XYZ file of C-alpha atoms in Angstrom:
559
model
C 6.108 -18.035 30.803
C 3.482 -20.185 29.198
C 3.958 -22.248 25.899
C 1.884 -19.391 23.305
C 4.293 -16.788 24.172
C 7.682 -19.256 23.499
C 6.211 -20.358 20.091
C 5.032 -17.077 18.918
C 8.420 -15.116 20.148
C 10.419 -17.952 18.380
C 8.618 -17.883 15.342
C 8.833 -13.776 14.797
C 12.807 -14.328 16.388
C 13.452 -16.732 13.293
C 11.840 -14.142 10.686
C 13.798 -11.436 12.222
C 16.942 -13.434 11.580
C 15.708 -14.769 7.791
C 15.348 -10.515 7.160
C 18.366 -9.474 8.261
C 20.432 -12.411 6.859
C 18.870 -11.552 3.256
C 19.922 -7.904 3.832
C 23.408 -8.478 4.559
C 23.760 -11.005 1.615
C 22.393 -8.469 -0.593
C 24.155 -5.304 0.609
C 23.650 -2.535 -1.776
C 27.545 -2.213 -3.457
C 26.996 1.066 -5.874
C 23.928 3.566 -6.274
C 21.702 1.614 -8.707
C 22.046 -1.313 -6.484
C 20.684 1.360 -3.370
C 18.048 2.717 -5.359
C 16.713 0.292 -8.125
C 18.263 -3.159 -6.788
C 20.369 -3.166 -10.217
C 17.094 -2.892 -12.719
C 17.328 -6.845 -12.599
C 14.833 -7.938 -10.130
C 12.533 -10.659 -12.258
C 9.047 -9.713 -12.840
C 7.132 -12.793 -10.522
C 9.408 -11.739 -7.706
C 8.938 -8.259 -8.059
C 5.242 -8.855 -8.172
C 5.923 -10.522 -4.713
C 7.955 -7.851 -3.328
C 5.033 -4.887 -4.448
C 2.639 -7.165 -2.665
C 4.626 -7.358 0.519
C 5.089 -2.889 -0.357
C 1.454 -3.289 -0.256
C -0.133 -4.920 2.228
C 0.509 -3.007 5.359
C -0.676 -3.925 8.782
C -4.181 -1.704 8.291
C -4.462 -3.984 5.324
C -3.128 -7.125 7.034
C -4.965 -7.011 10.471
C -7.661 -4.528 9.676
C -9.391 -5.010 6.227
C -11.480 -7.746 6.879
C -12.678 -5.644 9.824
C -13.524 -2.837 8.245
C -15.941 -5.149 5.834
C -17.318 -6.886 8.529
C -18.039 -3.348 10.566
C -19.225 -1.946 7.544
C -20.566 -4.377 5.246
C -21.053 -3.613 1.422
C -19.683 -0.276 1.900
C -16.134 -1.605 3.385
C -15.599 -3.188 -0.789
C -14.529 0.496 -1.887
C -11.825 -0.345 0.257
C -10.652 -3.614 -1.681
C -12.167 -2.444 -5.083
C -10.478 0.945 -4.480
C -7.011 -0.369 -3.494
C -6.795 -3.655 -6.371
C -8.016 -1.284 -8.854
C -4.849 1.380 -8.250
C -2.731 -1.495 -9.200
C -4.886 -1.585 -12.825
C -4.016 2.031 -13.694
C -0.479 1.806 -12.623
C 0.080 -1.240 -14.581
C -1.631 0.437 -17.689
C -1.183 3.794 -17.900
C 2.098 4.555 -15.606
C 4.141 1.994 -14.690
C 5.653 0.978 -18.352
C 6.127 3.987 -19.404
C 7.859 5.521 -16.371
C 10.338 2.631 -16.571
C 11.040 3.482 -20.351
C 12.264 6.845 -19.205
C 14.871 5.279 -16.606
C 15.002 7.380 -13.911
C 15.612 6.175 -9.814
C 12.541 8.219 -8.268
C 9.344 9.689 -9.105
C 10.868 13.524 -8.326
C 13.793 12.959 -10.838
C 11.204 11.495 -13.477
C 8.583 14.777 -12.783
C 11.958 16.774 -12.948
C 13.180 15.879 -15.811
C 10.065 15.154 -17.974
C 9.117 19.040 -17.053
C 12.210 20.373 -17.430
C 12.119 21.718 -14.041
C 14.301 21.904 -10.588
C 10.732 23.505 -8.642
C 9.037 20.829 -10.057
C 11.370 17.924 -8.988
C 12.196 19.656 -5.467
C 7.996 20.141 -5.149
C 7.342 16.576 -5.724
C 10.595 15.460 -3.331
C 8.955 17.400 -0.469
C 5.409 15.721 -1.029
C 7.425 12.559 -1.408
C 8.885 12.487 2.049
C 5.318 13.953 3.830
C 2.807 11.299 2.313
C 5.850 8.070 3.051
C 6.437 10.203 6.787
C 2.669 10.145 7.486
C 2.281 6.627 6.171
C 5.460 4.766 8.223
C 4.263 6.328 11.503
C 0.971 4.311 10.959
C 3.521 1.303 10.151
C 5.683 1.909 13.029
C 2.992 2.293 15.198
C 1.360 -0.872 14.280
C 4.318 -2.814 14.733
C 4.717 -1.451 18.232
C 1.627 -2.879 19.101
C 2.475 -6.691 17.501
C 5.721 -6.550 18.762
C 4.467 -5.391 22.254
C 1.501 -7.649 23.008
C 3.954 -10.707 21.704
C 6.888 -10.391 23.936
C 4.276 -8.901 26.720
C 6.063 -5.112 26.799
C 4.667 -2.297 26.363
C 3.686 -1.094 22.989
C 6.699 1.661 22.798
C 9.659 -0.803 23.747
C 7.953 -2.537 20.801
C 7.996 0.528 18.215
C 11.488 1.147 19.223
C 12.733 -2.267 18.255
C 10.961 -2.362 15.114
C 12.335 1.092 14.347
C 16.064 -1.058 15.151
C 15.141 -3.692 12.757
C 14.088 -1.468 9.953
C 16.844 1.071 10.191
C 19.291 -1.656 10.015
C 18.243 -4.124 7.016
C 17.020 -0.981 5.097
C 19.786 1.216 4.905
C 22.102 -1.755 4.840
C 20.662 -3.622 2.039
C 19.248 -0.227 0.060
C 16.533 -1.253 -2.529
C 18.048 -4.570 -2.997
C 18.460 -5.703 0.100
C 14.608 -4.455 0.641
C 13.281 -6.127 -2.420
C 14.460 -9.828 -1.085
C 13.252 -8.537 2.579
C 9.919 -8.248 0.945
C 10.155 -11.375 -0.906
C 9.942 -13.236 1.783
C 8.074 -11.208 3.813
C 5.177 -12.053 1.682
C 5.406 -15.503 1.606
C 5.440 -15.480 5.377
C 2.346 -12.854 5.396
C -0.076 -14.564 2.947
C 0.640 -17.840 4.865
C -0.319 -16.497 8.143
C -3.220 -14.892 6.011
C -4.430 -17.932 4.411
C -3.951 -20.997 6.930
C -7.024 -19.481 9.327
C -9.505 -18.781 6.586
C -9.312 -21.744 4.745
C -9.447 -23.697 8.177
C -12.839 -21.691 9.063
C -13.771 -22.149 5.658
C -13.055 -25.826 6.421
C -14.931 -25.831 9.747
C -18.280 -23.826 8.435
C -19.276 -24.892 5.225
C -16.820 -28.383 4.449
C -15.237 -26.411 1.668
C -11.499 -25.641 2.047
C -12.028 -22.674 -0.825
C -13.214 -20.052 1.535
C -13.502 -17.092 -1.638
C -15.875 -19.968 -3.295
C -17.750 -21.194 -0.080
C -18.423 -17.876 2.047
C -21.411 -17.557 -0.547
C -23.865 -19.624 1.922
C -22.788 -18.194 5.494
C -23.885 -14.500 3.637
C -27.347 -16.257 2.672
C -27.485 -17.738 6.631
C -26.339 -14.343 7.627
C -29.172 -12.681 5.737
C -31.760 -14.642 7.486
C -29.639 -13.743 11.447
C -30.249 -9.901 10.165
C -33.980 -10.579 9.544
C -34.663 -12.495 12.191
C -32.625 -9.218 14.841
C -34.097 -7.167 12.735
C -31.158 -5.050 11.760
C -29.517 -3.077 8.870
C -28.733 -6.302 5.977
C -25.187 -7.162 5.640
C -24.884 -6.745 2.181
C -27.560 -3.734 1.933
C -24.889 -1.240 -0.182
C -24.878 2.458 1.267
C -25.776 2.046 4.778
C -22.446 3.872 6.033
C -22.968 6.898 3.761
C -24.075 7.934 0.159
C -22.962 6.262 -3.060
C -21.292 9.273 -3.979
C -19.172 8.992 -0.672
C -18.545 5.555 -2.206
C -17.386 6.462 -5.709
C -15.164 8.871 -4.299
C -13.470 7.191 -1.871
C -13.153 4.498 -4.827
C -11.327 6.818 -6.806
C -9.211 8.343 -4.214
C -7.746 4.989 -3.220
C -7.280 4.064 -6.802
C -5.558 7.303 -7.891
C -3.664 7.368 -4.615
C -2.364 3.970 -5.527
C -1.540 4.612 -8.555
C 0.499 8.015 -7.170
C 2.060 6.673 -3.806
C 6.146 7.054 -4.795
C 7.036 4.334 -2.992
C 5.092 1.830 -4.904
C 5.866 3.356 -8.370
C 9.539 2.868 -7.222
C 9.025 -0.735 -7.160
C 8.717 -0.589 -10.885
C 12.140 0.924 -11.595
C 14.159 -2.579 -10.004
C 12.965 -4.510 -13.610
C 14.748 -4.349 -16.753
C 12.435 -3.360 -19.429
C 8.630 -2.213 -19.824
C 7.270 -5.178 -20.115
C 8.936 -6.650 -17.488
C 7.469 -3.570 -15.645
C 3.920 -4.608 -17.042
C 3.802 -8.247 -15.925
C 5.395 -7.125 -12.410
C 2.310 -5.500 -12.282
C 0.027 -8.436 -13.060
C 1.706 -10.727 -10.969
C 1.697 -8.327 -7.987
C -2.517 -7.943 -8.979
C -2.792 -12.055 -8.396
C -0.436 -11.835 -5.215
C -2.831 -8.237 -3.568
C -5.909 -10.161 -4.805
C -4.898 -13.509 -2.539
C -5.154 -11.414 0.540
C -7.939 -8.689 -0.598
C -10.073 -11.435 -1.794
C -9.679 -13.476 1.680
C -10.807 -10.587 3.520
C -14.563 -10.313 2.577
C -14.295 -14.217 3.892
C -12.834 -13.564 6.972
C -15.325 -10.884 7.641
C -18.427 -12.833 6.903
C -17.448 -15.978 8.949
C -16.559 -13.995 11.785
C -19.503 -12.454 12.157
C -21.547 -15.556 11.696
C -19.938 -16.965 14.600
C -20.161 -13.925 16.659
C -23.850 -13.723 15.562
C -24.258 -17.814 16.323
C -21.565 -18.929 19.113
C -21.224 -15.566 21.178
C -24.459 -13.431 20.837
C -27.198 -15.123 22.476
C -24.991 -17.068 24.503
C -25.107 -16.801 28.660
C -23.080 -13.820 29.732
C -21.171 -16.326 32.021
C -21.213 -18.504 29.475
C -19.137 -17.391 27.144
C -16.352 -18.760 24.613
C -12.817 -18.975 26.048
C -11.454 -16.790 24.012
C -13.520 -14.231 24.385
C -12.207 -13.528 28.109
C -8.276 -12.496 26.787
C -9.733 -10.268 23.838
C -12.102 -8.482 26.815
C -8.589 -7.927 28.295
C -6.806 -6.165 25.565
C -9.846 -3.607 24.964
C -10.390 -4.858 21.697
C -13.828 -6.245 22.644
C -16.341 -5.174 24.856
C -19.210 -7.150 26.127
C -21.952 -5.897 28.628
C -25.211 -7.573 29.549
C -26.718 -3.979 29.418
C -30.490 -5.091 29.740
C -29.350 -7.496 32.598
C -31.420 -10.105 31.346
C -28.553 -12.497 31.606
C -27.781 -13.003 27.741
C -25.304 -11.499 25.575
C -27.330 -9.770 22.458
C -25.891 -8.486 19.256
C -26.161 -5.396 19.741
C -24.688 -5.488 23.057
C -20.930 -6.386 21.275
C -18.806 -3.888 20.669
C -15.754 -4.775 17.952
C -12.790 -3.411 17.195
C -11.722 -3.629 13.205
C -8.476 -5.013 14.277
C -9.563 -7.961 16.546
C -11.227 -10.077 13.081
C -8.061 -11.182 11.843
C -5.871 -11.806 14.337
C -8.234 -13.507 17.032
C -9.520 -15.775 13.903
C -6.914 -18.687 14.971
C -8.320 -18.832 18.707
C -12.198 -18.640 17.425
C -11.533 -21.145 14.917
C -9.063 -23.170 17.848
C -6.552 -23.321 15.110
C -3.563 -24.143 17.901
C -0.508 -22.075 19.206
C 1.482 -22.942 16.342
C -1.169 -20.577 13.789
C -1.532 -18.398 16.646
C 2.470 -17.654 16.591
C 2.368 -17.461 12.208
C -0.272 -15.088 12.785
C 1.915 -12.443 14.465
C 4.434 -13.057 12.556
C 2.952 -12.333 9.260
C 1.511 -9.288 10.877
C 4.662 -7.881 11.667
C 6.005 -9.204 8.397
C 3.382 -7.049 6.993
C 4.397 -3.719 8.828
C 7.972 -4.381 8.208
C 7.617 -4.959 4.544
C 5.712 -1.627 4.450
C 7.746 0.440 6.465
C 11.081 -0.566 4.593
C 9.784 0.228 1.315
C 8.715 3.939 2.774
C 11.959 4.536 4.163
C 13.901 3.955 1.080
C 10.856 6.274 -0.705
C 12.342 8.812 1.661
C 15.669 8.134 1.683
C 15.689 8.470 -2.209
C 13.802 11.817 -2.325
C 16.653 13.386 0.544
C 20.104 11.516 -0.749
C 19.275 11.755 -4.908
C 16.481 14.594 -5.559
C 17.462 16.609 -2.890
C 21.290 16.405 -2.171
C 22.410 14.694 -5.643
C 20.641 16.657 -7.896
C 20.174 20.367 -5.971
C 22.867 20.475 -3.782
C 26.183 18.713 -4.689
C 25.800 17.485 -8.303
C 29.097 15.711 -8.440
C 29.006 13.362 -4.912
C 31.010 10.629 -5.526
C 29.030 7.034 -5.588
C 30.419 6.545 -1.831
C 29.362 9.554 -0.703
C 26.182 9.107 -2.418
C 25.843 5.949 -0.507
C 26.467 7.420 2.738
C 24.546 10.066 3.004
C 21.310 7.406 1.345
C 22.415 5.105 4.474
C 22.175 8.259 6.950
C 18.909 9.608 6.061
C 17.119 6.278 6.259
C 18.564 5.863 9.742
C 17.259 9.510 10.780
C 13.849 9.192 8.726
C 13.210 6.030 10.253
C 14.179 7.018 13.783
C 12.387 10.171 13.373
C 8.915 8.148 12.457
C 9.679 5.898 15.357
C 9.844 8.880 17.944
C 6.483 10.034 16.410
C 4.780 6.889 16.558
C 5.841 6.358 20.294
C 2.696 8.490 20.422
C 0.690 9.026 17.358
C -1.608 11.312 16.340
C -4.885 9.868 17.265
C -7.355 8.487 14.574
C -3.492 7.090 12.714
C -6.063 5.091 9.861
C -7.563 8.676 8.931
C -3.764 9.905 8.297
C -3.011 6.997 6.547
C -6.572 7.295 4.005
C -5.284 11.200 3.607
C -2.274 10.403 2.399
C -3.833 8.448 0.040
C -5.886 12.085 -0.692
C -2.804 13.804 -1.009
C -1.039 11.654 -3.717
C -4.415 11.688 -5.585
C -4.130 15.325 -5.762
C -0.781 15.624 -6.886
C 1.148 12.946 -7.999
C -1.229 11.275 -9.861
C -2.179 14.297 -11.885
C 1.435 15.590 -12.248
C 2.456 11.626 -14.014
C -0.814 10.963 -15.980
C -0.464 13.722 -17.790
C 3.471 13.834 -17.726
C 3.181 10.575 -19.750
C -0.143 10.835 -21.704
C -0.113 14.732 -23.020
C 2.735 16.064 -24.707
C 1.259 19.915 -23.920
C 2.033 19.797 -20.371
C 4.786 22.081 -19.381
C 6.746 23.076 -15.894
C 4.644 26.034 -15.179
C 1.355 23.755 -15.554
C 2.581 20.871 -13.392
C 3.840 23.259 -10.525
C 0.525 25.226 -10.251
C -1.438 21.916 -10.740
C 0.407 20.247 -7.501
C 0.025 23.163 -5.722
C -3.710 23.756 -6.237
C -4.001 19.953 -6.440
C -2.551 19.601 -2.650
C -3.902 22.869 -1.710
C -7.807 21.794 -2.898
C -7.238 18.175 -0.967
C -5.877 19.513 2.681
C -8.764 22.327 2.334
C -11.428 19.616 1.985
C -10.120 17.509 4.480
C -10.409 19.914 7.061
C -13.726 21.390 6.254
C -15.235 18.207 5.861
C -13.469 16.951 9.362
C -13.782 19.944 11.070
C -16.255 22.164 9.711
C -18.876 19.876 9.103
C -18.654 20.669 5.176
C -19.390 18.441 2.432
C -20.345 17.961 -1.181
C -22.687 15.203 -2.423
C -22.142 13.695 1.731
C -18.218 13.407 0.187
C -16.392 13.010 3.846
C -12.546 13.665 4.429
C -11.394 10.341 2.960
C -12.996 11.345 -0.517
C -11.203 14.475 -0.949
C -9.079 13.435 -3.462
C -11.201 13.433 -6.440
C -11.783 16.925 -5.784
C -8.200 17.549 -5.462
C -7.078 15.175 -8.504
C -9.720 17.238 -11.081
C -8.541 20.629 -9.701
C -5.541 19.443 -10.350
C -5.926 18.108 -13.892
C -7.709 21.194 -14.559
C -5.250 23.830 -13.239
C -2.199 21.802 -14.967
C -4.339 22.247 -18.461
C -4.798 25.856 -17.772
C -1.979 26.992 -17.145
C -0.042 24.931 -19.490
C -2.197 26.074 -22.620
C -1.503 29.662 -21.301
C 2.373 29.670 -21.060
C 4.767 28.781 -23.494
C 4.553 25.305 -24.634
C 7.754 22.030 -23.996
C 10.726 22.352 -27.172
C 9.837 19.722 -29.402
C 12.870 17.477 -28.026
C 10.371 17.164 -25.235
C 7.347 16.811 -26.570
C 8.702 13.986 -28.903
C 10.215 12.431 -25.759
C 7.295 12.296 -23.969
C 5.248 10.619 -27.444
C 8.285 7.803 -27.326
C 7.230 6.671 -23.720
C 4.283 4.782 -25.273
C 6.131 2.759 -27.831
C 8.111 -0.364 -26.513
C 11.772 -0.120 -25.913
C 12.956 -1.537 -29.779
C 10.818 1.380 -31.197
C 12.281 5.253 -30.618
C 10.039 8.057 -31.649
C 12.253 11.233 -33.207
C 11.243 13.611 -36.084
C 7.660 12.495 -36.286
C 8.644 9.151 -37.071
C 8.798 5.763 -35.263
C 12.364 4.019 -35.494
C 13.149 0.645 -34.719
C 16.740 0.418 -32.587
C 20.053 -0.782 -34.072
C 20.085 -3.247 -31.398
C 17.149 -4.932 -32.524
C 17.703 -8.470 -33.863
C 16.379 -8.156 -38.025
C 16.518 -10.765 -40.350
C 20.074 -11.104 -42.370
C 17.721 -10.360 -45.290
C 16.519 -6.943 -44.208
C 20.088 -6.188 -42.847
């Protein structure tokens, strides 16, 4: 048993133990607590905790791949995903706290007045967070499994353990600390490497400053192999594919219920508002690292690897050969490795960083521990997504309207434990290409959350009818797209499968404004409720008028 494996096993054992110990300190006690961690989470922390929602393990171990694979076109990804967090924090997040419900259903249920509308959105609810943890659990297998050296299902299985247990446990606010410190574990991992190559390349420990001058140096490499510029835009596909995917992420973002929920643990709107900043700073750490890591990785594989004697090679270039994650060949036989005779995976850029840069064991070990930190964080934030839509949408409000707070409890613990050990079961063997589930999810919440809760908070017109028939076309229009652009070789403006969202989100705007105008519009109780979501909490908004709250502190004067 050699030293890398005791350091990195102990390292992952004692964030294990710091998770579960923060989960059974902050067992859930009543509903709220199980739901919203109490509304009193404080807005830097929170910020924290959305990050840690956030940043999966695609984003953890494979963003900077995908930018280094695919150059200027991989920035929709970052630009795509940061941006989400812009609209939510302006145009959703605030406002859907103001109206105090636990779960994005309940809030479409309520603001249209209608049971389809909730139970609609509390099925979509538990497909997109069900597609989304199997990518999770599935990615955690693989950490797990090529840490402790078994295979990759053994792993899956005792991630699904870990999850289960803290999560239904703890409930929201036993999650929210989880992720607390999961982040602070995942954007160390993140950062020590980078600013160490940052360090080693340029003599500047500010790698988002200094990567600058390896992009000139690697303009020059691309001239001198003569192939496709790094940082040529549009390479991968048109600019239209571009803006759309753009938009898809962003509007996904901004509709995925598991990161709205995050919103709900704070005690007022602007609390909600500056949760959002703070988790923009803490997703920009990472997503701003990632063009770095992707440019000085492939300015050593371009300088130290390619070129190089195929027996000849770098050390650690012989263990990534082994896991399948790289492939070199000396196809022309002329005894040295070219460029274009490396094949990469997106996942190897990250986490082989702290063995190209000979970082030491002790990085090597923080490295797999923030990457499991970072499909943990995930995955718990999913289940209880889930969990809320079955226990409170579903059973709570359709089925047995006066549960008791224990029994409401109970049945929240139970269907975390079967939604989580259901995911796990599925991601013992995932559907193949798991990253294209994961960007149509992102598709499907652009097509029907998103519409359903911009204009459930912005336009006092919409009604119950309108919303219903604008998810349904809006989730209808995404899945067609998807599969004729995947499988039938159909597409608009060269818009593949992962853009399909903006076609779904307009048809969806568009069919919710239809239908609404045609059918009989909200009571004026509702339409005035849904004007009062954009004043602060002091101000109410009732009889065409803007009041200011008895329990506002006035001047004695005014009194």
């Amino acid at each position: 048993m050699d030293v890398q494996f005791l350091v990195s096993f102990a390292l992952i054992a004692a964030t294990f133990g710091l998770y579960i110990g923060i989960a059974i300190y902050n067992k859930a006690k009543a509903t709220s607590d199980f739901y919203v961690a109490g509304r009193g989470v404080p807005p830097v922390f929170n910020g924290m905790a959305i990050g840690a929602d956030w940043m999966s393990a695609a984003s953890f171990i494979g963003m900077a791949g995908t930018v280094m694979v695919l150059g200027y076109d991989g920035l929709a990804y970052i630009m795509g995903w940061t941006g989400g967090y812009l609209l939510l924090t302006f145009l959703l997040a605030p406002q859907l706290r103001k109206y105090g419900r636990y779960t994005v259903p309940e809030f479409i249920g309520d603001r249209y007045r209608s049971d389809t509308a909730r139970l609609i959105a509390a099925v979509a609810t538990i497909i997109i967070s069900f597609t989304y943890s199997v990518g999770q659990l599935s990615g955690s297998g693989v950490v797990i499994g090529r840490l402790l050296e078994v295979n990759a299902a053994v792993g899956t299985l005792i991630g699904v353990v870990l999850i289960a247990f803290y999560s239904a446990l703890g409930g929201m606010k036993g999650i929210t600390w989880t992720q607390v410190a999961q982040y602070i574990v995942l954007i160390t991992a993140y950062l020590i490497p980078v600013i160490f190559m940052a360090l080693q390349l340029t003599g500047n420990p500010m790698p988002w400053v200094s990567y600058g001058q390896v992009i000139d140096e690697l303009r020059v490499l691309d001239q001198e192999l003569g192939i496709t510029e790094y940082v040529v835009p549009f390479t991968e596909g048109t600019k239209w594919q571009f803006l759309a995917l753009m938009f898809t992420l962003m509007a996904g973002t901004a509709g995925l219920p598991h990161v709205i929920v995050r919103f709900y643990t704070v005690s007022t709107m602007k609390a909600a508002r500056w949760s959002g900043a703070w988790a923009l700073l803490f997703i920009g750490l990472l997503y701003l690292s990632a063009p770095a890591y992707a440019a000085f990785s492939r300015f050593i594989l371009m300088t130290q690897v390619a070129g190089s004697a195929i027996n000849d090679l770098p050390a650690w270039t012989a263990s990534w050969v082994d896991t399948g994650l790289l492939s070199v060949a000396d196809t022309d036989g002329d005894g040295v490795l070219q460029w274009q005779e490396i094949v990469i995976s997106n996942d190897i850029v990250v986490m082989a960083t702290p063995e190209i840069a000979n970082l030491g064991i002790f990085v090597i070990g923080l490295m797999a521990a923030g990457a499991m930190a970072a499909a943990l964080s995930t995955a718990g934030g999913l289940m209880i997504a889930i969990s809320a839509a079955l226990s409170h949408d579903i059973y709570y409000r359709s089925i047995n309207p006066n549960a008791s707070e224990k029994k409401r409890l109970l049945v929240g613990r139970w269907s975390i434990v079967l939604a989580t050990v259901i995911a796990g079961l599925i991601a013992l063997n995932p559907p193949g290409a798991i990253t294209q589930i994961v960007a149509w999810a992102f598709a499907l919440a652009s097509g029907s959350f998103f519409p359903a809760l911009l204009l459930g908070v912005w336009w006092k017109r919409s009604n119950g009818p309108g919303v219903i028939a604008g998810m349904i076309v809006g989730l209808s229009v995404t899945l067609g797209y998807i599969f004729a652009a995947k499988y039938g070789g159909f597409t608009v403006l060269g818009i593949i499968d992962t853009g399909a969202g903006v076609f779904g989100a307009a048809a969806a705007i568009l069919t919710n404004i239809i239908v609404s105008l045609a059918t009989k519009e909200p009571t004026r109780e509702a339409q005035e409720e849904v004007i009062d979501l954009r004043y602060p909490e002091q101000m109410t908004y009732r009889d065409g008028e803007v009041w200011m709250d008895d329990s506002q502190d006035v001047p004695d004067s005014t009194k």
